[in-house]
mmCIF file of C-alpha atoms in Angstrom:
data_model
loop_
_atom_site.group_PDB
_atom_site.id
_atom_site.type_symbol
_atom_site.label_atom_id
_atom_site.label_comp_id
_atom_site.label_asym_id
_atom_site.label_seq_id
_atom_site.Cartn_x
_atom_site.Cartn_y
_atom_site.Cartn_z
ATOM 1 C CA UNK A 1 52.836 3.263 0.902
ATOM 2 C CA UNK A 2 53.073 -0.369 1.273
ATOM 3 C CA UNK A 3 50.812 -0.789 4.226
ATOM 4 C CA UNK A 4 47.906 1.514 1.779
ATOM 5 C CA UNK A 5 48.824 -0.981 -0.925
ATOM 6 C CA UNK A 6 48.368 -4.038 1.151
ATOM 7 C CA UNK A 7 44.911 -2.526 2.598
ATOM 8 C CA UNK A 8 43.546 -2.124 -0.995
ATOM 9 C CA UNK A 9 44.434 -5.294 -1.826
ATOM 10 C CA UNK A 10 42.902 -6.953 1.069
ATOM 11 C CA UNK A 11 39.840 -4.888 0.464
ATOM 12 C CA UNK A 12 39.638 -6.237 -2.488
ATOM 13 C CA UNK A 13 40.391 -9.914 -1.011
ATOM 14 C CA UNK A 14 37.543 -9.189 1.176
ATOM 15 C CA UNK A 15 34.651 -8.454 -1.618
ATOM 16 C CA UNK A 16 35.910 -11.095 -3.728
ATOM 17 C CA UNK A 17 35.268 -13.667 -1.306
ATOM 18 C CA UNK A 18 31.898 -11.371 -0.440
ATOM 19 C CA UNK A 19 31.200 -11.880 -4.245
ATOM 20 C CA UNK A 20 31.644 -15.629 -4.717
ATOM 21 C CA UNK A 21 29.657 -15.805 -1.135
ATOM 22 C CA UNK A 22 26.814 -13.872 -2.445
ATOM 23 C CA UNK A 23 26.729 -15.704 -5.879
ATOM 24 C CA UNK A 24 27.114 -19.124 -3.779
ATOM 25 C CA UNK A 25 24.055 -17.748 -1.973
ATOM 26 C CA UNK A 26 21.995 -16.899 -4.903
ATOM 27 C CA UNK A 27 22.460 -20.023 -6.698
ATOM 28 C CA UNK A 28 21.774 -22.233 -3.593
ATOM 29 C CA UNK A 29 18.347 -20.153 -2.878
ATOM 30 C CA UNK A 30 17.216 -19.789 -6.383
ATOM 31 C CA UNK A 31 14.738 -22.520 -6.333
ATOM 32 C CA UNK A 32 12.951 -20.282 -3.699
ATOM 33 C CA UNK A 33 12.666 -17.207 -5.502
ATOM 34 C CA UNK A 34 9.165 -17.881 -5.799
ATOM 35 C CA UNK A 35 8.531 -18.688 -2.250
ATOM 36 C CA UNK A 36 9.909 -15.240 -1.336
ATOM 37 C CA UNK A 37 7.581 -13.760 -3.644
ATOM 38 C CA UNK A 38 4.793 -15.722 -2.547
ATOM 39 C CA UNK A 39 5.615 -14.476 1.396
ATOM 40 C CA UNK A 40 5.573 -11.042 -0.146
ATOM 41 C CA UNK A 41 2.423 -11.700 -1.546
ATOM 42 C CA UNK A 42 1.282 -13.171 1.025
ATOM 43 C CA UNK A 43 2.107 -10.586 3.211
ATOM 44 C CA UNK A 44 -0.060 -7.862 1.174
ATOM 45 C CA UNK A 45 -3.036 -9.926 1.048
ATOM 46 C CA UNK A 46 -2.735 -10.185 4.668
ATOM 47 C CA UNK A 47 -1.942 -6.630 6.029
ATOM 48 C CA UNK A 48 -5.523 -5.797 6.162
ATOM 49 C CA UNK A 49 -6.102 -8.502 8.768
ATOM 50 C CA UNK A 50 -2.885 -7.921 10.491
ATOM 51 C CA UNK A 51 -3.306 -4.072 11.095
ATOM 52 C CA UNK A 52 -7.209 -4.908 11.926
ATOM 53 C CA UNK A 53 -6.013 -7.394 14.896
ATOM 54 C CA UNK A 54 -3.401 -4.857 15.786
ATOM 55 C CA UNK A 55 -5.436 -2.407 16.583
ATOM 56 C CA UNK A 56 -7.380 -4.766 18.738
ATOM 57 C CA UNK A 57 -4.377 -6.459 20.373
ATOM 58 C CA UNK A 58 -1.384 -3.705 19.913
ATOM 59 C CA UNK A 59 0.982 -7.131 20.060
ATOM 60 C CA UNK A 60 2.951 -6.976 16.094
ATOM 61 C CA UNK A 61 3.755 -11.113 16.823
ATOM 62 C CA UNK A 62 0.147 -11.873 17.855
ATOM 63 C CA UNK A 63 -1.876 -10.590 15.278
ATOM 64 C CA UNK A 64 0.635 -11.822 12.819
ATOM 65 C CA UNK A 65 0.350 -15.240 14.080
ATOM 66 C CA UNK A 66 -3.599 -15.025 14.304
ATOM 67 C CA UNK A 67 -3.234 -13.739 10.406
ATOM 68 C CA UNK A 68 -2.094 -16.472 9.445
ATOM 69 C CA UNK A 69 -3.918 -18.778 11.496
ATOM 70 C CA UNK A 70 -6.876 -17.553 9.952
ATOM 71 C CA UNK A 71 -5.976 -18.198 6.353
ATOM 72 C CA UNK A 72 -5.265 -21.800 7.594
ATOM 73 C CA UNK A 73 -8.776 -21.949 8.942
ATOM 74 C CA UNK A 74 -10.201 -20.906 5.584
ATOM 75 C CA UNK A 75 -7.979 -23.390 3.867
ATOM 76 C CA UNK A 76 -8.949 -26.263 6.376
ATOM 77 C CA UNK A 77 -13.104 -25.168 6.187
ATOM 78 C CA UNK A 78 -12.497 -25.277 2.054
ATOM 79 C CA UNK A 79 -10.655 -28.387 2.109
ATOM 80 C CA UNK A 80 -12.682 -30.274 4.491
ATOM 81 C CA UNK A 81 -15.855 -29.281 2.470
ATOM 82 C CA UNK A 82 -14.261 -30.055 -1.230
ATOM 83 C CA UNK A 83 -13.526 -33.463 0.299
ATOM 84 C CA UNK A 84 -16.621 -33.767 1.608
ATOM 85 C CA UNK A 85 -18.665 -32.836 -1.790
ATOM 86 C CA UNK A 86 -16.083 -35.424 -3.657
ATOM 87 C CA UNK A 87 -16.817 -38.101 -1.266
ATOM 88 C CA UNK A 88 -20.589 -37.747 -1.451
ATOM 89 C CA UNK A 89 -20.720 -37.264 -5.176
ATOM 90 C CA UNK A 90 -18.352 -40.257 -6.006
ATOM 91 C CA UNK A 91 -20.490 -42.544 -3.570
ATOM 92 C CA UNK A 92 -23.620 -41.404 -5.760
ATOM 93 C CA UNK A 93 -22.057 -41.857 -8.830
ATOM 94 C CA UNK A 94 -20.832 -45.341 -8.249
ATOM 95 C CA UNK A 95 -24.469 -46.446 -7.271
ATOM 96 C CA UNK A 96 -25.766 -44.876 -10.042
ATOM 97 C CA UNK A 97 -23.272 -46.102 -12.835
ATOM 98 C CA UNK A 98 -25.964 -48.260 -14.649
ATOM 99 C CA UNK A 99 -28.319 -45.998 -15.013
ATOM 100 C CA UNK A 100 -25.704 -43.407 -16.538
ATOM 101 C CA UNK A 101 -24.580 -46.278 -18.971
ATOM 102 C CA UNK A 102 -28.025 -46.354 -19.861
ATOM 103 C CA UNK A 103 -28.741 -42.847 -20.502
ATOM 104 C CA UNK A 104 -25.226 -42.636 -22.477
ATOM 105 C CA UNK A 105 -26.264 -45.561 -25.089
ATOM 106 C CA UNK A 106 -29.795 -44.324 -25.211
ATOM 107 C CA UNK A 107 -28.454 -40.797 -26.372
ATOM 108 C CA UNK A 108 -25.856 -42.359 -28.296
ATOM 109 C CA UNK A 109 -28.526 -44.738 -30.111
ATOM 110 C CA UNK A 110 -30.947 -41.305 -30.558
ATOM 111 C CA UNK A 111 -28.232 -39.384 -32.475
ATOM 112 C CA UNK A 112 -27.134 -42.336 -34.544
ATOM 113 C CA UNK A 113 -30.838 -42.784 -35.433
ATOM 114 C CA UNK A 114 -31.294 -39.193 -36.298
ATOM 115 C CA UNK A 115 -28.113 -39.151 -37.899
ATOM 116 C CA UNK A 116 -29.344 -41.887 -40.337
ATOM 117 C CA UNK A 117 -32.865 -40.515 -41.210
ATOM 118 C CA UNK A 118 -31.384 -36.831 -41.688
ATOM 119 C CA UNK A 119 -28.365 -37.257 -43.074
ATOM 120 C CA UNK A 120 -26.913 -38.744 -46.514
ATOM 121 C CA UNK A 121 -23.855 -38.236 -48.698
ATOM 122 C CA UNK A 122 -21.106 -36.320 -47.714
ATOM 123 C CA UNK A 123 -23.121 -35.125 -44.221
ATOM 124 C CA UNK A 124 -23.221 -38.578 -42.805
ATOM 125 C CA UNK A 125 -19.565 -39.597 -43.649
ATOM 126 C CA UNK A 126 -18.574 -36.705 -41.942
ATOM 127 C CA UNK A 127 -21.136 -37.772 -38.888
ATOM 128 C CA UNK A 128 -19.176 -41.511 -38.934
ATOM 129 C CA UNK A 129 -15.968 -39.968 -38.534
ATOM 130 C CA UNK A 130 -16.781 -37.602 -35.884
ATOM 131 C CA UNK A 131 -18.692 -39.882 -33.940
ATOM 132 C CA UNK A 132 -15.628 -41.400 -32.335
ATOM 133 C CA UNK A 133 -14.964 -37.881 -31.779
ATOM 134 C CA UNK A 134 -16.068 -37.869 -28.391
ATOM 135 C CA UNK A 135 -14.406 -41.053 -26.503
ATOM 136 C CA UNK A 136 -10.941 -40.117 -28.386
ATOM 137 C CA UNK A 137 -11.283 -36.489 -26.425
ATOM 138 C CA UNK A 138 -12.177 -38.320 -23.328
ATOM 139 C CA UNK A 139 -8.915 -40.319 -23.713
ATOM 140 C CA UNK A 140 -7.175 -37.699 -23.949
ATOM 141 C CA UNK A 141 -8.562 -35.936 -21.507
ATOM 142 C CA UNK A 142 -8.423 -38.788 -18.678
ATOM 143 C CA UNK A 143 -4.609 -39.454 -19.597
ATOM 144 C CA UNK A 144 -3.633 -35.742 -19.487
ATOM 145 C CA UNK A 145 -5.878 -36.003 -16.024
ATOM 146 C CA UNK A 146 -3.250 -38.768 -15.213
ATOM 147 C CA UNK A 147 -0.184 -37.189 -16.301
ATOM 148 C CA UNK A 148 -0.606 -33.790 -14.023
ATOM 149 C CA UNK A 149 -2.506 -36.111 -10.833
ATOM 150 C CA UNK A 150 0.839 -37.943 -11.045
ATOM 151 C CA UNK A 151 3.016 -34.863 -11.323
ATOM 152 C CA UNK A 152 1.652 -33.296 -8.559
ATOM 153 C CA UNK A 153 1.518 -36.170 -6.099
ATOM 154 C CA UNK A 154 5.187 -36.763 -6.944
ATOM 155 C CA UNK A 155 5.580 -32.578 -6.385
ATOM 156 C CA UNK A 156 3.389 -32.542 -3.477
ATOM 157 C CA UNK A 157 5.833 -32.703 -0.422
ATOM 158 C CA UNK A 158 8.098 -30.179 -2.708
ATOM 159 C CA UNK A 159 5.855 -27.905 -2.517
ATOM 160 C CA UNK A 160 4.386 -28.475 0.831
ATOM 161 C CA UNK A 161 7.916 -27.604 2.117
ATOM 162 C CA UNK A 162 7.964 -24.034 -0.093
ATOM 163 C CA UNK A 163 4.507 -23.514 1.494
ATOM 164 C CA UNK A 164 5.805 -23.781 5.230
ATOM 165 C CA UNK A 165 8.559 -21.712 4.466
ATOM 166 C CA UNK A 166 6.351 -19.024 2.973
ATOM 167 C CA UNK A 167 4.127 -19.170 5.684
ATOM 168 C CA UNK A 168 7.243 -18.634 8.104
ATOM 169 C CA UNK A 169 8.689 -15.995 6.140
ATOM 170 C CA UNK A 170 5.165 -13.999 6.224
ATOM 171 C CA UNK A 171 4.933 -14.282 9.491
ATOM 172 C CA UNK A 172 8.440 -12.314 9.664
ATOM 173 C CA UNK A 173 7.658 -9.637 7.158
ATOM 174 C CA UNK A 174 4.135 -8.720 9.183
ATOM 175 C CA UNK A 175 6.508 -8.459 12.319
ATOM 176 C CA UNK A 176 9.020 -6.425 11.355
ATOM 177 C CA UNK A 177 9.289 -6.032 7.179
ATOM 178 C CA UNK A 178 9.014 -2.357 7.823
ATOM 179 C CA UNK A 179 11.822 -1.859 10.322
ATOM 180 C CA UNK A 180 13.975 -4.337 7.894
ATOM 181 C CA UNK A 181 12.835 -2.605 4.697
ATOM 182 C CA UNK A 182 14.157 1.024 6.764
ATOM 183 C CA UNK A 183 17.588 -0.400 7.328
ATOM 184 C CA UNK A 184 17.963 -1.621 3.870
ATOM 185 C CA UNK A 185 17.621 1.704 3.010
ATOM 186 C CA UNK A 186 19.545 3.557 5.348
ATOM 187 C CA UNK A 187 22.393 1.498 3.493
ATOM 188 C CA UNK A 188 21.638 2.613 -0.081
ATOM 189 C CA UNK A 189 22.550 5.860 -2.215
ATOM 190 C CA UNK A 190 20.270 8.365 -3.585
ATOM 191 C CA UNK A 191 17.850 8.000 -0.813
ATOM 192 C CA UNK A 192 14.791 10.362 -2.525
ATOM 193 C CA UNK A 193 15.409 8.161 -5.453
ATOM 194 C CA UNK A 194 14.790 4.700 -3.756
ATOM 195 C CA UNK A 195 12.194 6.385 -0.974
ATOM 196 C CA UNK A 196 10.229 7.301 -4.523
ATOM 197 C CA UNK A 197 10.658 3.784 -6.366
ATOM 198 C CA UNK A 198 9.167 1.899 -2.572
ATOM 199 C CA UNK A 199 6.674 4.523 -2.445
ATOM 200 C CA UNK A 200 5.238 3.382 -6.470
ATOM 201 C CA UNK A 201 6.157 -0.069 -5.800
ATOM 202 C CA UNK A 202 4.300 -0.764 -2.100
ATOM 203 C CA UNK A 203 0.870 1.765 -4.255
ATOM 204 C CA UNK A 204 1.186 -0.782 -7.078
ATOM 205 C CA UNK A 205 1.831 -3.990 -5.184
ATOM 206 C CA UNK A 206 -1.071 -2.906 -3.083
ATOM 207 C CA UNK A 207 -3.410 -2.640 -5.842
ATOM 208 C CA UNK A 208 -2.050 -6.008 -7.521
ATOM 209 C CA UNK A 209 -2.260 -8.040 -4.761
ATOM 210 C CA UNK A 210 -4.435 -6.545 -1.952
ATOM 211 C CA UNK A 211 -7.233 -4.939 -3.629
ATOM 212 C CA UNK A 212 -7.684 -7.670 -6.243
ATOM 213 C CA UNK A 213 -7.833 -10.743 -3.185
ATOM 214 C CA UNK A 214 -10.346 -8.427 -1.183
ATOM 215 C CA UNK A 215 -12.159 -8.166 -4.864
ATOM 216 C CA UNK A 216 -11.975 -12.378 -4.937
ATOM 217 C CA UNK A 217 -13.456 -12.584 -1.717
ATOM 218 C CA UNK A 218 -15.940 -10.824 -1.681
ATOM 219 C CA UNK A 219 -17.075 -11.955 -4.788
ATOM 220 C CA UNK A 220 -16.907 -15.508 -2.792
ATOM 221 C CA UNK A 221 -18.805 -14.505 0.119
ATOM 222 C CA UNK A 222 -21.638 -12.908 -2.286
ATOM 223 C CA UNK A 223 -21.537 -16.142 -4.062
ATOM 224 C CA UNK A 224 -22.222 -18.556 -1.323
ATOM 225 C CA UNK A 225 -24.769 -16.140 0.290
ATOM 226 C CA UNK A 226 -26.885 -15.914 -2.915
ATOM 227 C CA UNK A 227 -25.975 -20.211 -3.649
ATOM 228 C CA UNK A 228 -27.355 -20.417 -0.069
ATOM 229 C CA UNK A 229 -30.700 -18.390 -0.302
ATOM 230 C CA UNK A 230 -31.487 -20.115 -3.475
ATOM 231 C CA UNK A 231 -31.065 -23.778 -2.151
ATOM 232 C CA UNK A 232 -27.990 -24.543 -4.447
ATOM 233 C CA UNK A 233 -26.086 -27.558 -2.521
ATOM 234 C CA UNK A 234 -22.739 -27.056 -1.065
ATOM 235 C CA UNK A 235 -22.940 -23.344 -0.962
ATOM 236 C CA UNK A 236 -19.955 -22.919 0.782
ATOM 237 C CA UNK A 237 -18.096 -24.827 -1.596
ATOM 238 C CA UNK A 238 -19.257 -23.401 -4.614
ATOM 239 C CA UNK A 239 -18.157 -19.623 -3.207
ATOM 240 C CA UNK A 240 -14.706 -20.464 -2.696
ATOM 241 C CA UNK A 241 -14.595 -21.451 -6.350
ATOM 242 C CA UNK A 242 -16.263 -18.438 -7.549
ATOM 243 C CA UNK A 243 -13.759 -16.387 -4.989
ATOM 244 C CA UNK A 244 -10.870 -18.429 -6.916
ATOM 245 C CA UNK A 245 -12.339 -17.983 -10.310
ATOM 246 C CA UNK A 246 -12.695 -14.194 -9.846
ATOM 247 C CA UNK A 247 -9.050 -14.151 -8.922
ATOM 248 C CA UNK A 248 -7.643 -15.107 -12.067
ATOM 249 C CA UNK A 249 -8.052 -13.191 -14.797
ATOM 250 C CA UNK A 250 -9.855 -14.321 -18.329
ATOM 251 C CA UNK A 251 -11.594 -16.650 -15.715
ATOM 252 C CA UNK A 252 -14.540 -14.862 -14.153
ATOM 253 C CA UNK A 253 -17.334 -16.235 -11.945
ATOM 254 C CA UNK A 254 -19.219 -16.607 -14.706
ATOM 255 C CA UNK A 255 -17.183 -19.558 -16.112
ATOM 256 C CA UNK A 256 -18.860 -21.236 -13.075
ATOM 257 C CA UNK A 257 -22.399 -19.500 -13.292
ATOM 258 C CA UNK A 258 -22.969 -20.277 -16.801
ATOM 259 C CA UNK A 259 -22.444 -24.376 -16.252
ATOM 260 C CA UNK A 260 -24.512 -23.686 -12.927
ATOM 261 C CA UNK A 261 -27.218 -22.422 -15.282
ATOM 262 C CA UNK A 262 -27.264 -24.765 -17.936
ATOM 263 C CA UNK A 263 -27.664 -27.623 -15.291
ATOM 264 C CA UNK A 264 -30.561 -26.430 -14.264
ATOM 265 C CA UNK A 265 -32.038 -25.356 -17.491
ATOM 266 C CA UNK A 266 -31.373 -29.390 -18.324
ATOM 267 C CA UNK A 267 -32.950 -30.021 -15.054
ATOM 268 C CA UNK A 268 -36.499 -28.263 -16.225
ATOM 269 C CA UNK A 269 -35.640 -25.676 -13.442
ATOM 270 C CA UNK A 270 -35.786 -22.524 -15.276
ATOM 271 C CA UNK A 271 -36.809 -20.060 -12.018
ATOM 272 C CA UNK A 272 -33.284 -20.910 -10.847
ATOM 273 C CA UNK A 273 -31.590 -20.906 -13.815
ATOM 274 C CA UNK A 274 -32.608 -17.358 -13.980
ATOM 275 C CA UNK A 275 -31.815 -16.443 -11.268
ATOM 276 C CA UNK A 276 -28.333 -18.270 -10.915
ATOM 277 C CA UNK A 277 -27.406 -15.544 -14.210
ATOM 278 C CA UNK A 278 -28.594 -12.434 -12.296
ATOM 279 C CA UNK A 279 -26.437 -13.379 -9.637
ATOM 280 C CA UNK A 280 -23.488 -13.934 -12.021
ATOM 281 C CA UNK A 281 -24.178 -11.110 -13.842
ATOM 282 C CA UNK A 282 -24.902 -8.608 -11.200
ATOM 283 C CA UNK A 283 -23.820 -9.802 -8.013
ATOM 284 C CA UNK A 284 -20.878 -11.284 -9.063
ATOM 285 C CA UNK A 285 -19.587 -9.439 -12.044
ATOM 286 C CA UNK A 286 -21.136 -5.760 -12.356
ATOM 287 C CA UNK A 287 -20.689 -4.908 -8.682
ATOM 288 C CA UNK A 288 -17.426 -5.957 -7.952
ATOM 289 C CA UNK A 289 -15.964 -4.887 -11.330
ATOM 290 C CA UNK A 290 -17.615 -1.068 -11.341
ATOM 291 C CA UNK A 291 -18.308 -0.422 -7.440
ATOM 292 C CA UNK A 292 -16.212 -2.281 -4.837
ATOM 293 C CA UNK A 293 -12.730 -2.536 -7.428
ATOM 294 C CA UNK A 294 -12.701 1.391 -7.878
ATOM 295 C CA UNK A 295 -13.410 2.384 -4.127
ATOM 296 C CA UNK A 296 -10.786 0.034 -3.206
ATOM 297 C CA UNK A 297 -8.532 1.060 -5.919
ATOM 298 C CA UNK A 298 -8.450 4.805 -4.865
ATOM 299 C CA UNK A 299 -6.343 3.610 -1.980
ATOM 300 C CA UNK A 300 -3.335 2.139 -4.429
ATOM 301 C CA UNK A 301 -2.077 2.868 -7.537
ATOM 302 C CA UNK A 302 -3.841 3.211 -10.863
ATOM 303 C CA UNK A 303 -3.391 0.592 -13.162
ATOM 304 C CA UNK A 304 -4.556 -0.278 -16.562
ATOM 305 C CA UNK A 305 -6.960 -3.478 -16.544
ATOM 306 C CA UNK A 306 -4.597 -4.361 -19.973
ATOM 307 C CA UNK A 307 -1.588 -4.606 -16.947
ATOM 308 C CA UNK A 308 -3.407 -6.005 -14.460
ATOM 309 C CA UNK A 309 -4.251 -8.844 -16.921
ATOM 310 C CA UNK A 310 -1.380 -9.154 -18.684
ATOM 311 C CA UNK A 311 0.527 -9.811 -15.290
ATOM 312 C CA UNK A 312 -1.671 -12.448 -13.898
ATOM 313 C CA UNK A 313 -2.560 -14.472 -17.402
ATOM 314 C CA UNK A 314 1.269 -14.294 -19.248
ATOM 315 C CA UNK A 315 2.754 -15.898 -16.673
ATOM 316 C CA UNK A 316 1.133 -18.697 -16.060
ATOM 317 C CA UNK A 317 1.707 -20.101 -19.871
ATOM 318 C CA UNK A 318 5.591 -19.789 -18.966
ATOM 319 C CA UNK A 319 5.741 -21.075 -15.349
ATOM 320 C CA UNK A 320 2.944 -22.527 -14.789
ATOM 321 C CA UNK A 321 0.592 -21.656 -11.643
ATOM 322 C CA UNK A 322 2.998 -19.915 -9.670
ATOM 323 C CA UNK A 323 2.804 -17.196 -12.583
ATOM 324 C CA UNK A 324 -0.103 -15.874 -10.721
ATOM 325 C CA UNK A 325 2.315 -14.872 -8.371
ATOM 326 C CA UNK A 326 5.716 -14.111 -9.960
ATOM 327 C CA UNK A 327 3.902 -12.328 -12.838
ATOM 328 C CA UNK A 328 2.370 -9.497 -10.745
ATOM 329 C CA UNK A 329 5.555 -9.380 -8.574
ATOM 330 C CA UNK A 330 7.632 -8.504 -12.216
ATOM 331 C CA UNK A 331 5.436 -6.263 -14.055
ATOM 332 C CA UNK A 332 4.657 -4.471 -10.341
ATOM 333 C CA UNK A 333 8.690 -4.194 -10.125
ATOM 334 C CA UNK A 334 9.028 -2.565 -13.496
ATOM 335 C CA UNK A 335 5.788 -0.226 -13.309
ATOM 336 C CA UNK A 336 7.317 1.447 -10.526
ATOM 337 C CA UNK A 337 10.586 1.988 -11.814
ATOM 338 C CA UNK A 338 9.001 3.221 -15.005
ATOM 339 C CA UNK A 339 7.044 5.366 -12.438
ATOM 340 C CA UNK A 340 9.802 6.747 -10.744
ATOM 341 C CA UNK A 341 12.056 7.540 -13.310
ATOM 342 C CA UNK A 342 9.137 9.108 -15.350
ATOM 343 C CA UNK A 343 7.872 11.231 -12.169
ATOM 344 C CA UNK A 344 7.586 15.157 -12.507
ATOM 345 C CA UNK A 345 8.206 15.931 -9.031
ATOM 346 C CA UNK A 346 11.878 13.830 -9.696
ATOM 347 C CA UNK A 347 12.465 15.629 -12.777
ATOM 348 C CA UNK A 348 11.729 18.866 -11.260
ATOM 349 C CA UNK A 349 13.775 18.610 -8.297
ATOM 350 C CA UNK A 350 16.412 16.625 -9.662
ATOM 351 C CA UNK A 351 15.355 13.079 -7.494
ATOM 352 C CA UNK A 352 15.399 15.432 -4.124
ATOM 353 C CA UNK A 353 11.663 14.495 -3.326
ATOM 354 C CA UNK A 354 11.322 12.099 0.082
ATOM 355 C CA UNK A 355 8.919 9.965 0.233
ATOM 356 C CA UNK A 356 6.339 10.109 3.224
ATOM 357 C CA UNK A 357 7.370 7.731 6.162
ATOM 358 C CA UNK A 358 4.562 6.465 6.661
ATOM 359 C CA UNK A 359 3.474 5.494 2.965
ATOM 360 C CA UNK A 360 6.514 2.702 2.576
ATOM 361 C CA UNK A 361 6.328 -1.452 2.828
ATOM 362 C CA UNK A 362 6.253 -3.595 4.006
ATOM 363 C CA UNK A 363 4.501 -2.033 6.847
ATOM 364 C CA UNK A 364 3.388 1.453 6.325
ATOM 365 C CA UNK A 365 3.144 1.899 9.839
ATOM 366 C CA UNK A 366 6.469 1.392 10.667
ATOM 367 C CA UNK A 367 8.872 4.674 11.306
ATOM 368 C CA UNK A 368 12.317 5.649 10.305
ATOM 369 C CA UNK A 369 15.058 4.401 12.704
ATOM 370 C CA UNK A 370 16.020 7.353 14.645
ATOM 371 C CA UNK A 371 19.242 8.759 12.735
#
């Protein structure tokens, strides 16, 4: 009796200590939360190229590594040419700074005149207090321009350091998520119940994530291909924005397009103009929206647009840009609980339904450790 009493006791020594461990553990990798969601996402986004190269090299670390080496070229080639543009356009724009002085007072001048000769009584008070209108916003604009340069430069190794760790962890999950996702499992109760919930959750994360990038990109690609055939500078360039316009939500390419279009319009170059909007419209909008998101879709889950909006644009007025990650991560989460507790084939067989093997993340490829 006293040796049972002194086991139970030191059992419950044991997951004290395991508790205060585990909270110790938490709190000291809490500022990385988001990195692990970002590897996660990361690791969706990048499945398509991983199980592509897989096929082609049958090694799990090589293709992984090549992955990822890949996004880094892309990142490098967008970089590069960014730089490139900036450097080019700043050297024009400092040669050119009298002549844009001039331009600015002559307009200036022109819309004071007009104001004078159209405008009386209560009009053209209204005009002398909003004519400072536009330098004030500038101020404002410039010092908020300050304010997040300065916050960023000061974040920048911060988050340089989360973005090598996210890179590492990625490489991890491509190798073996699946095998480590299996053994989680094998540890937890109600197996058909948590088989269900990764089966929902890997359907909807694959939608949020993977189909939505592939939608970006193309969108991108599309972009620079039509930018290139109709002589528009920096084509390149200008597709990676319209890939990372198209993947945030409320955005669109056309938030791009239309600025495109009114340049040229300025510019006396209406063909273009034109044509720049079919391309935005079509191209860039109709296509990917009603015949490349669907087909894709079909493979993952079905999920309102209201969702799929709500969990990329809520987030980011709370936390910031990282939202576009954390957000989807969340709401994903919580869809596929609601999904599995709400399922009919649960209900009916009172959460004895197994998932398929070979439907589960991280790698859907990966089998059940041999019982």
């Amino acid at each position: 009796m006293t040796d049972q009493t002194s086991d139970r006791g030191f059992r419950r020594l044991v997951a004290l200590v395991v508790l205060i461990v585990a909270l110790a553990a938490v709190y000291v990798t809490k500022e990385f939360l988001t990195t692990i969601m970002l590897s996660v996402f990361m690791t969706y986004l990048l499945y398509p190229v991983h199980q592509f190269l897989h096929r082609l090299t049958r090694r799990r670390s090589l293709s992984s590594f090549l992955s990822i080496l890949l996004v880094f070229a892309a990142f490098v080639l967008v970089a590069t040419s960014a730089l490139s543009v900036m450097a080019t356009e700043v050297s024009n724009l400092s040669g050119s700074e009298e002549m844009i002085v001039r331009h600015v007072s002559s307009l200036t001048s022109f819309m004071d005149e007009l104001a004078g000769s159209r405008l009386s009584g209560p009009a053209a008070r209204w005009y002398d207090q909003l004519s400072d209108l536009p330098a004030k916003l500038l101020t404002w604009g410039l010092s908020i321009l300050s304010e997040g340069l300065s916050g960023l430069l000061s974040d920048l190794p911060i988050r340089f350091a989360q973005f090598m760790m996210a890179v590492f962890f990625t490489y991890y999950l491509l190798v073996d998520g699946g095998q480590c996702v299996w053994k989680g499992v094998e540890l937890l109760p109600e197996r058909a119940l948590v088989d269900r919930f990764l089966l929902e959750i890997h359907s909807i994360y694959t939608s949020l994530f993977n189909v939505y990038f592939i939608t970006s990109m193309l969108s991108g690609l599309f972009a620079a291909v039509g930018f290139f055939l109709l002589g528009i500078p920096y084509p390149v360039l200008w597709g990676s924005l319209v890939a990372i316009f198209t993947l945030i939500p409320m955005v669109g390419p056309l938030s791009l397009i239309l600025p495109m279009s009114i340049y040229y319009i300025l510019g006396q170059d209406y063909l273009r103009a034109v044509l720049l909007l079919i391309l935005g419209v079509v191209v860039l909008t109709i296509i990917p929206e009603n015949v490349l998101r669907p087909r894709l879709a079909q493979q993952g889950a079905s999920i309102h647009p209201a969702v799929t909006i709500l969990a990329y644009t809520a987030p980011l007025f709370v936390v910031g840009l990282s939202g576009i990650v954390v957000g989807p991560f969340l709401y994903g989460f919580l869809l596929a609980a609601y999904r599995t507790a709400a399922s009919p084939s649960m209900a009916e067989s009172g959460g004895s339904v197994e998932a398929n093997e070979d439907e589960l993340p991280l790698c859907p490829d990966s089998k059940r450790p041999a019982q």
